């Protein structure tokens, strides 16, 4: 059952738990004004004991550098809690932002939430972040 964490006129953040993953869905624009709300939502879940996250960007209509910065900040906090993060449902336009920023290789990016949650989370999967395994 999807639960709203944050509701704002330009963004909504909600989550659901699927196969041990806390699937956080951002819906709207992730920019300088709304990105802190996404961060706040994930930090709230971390405080509640959630550790393994899938960030669903399928409903994100726009993301700027502040949005990418918040993803990095979220990643650092999840790593501090020995958690894991996967990113799902990234549009072609959004994937290009990850490519241009050099962040694509640092993340596990899946075409859908179903594929991202297919396998159970493994503790410490961000141990090598921000450097890709290889």
C-alpha angles and dihedrals in degrees: 000000000000114000124199114232100174131013121189133156092257100032145026125194119196137160143205131183115239123174092337093313124115101222108206113196120200114199119189135010121346103203141128091293100045105026093084088059091058090050091048091052094052093044090052090054091047089053088052091055103264111143110166118063141185112195107210110205096171093113097041108119097184137010128184132187090280088060091052089047091055091051088054091048091049090049092053092051093047089050091052087058092048090247134136138238133203126178120219143186096020114174120227090254092051092046088056089056089054089049095048092047092050090238099114095085092050094061139058101237119191130191092231143012089245091060093043092053097041093100125045118255119266118213117248097018088143091057092112096040128155089028117064118239114254 
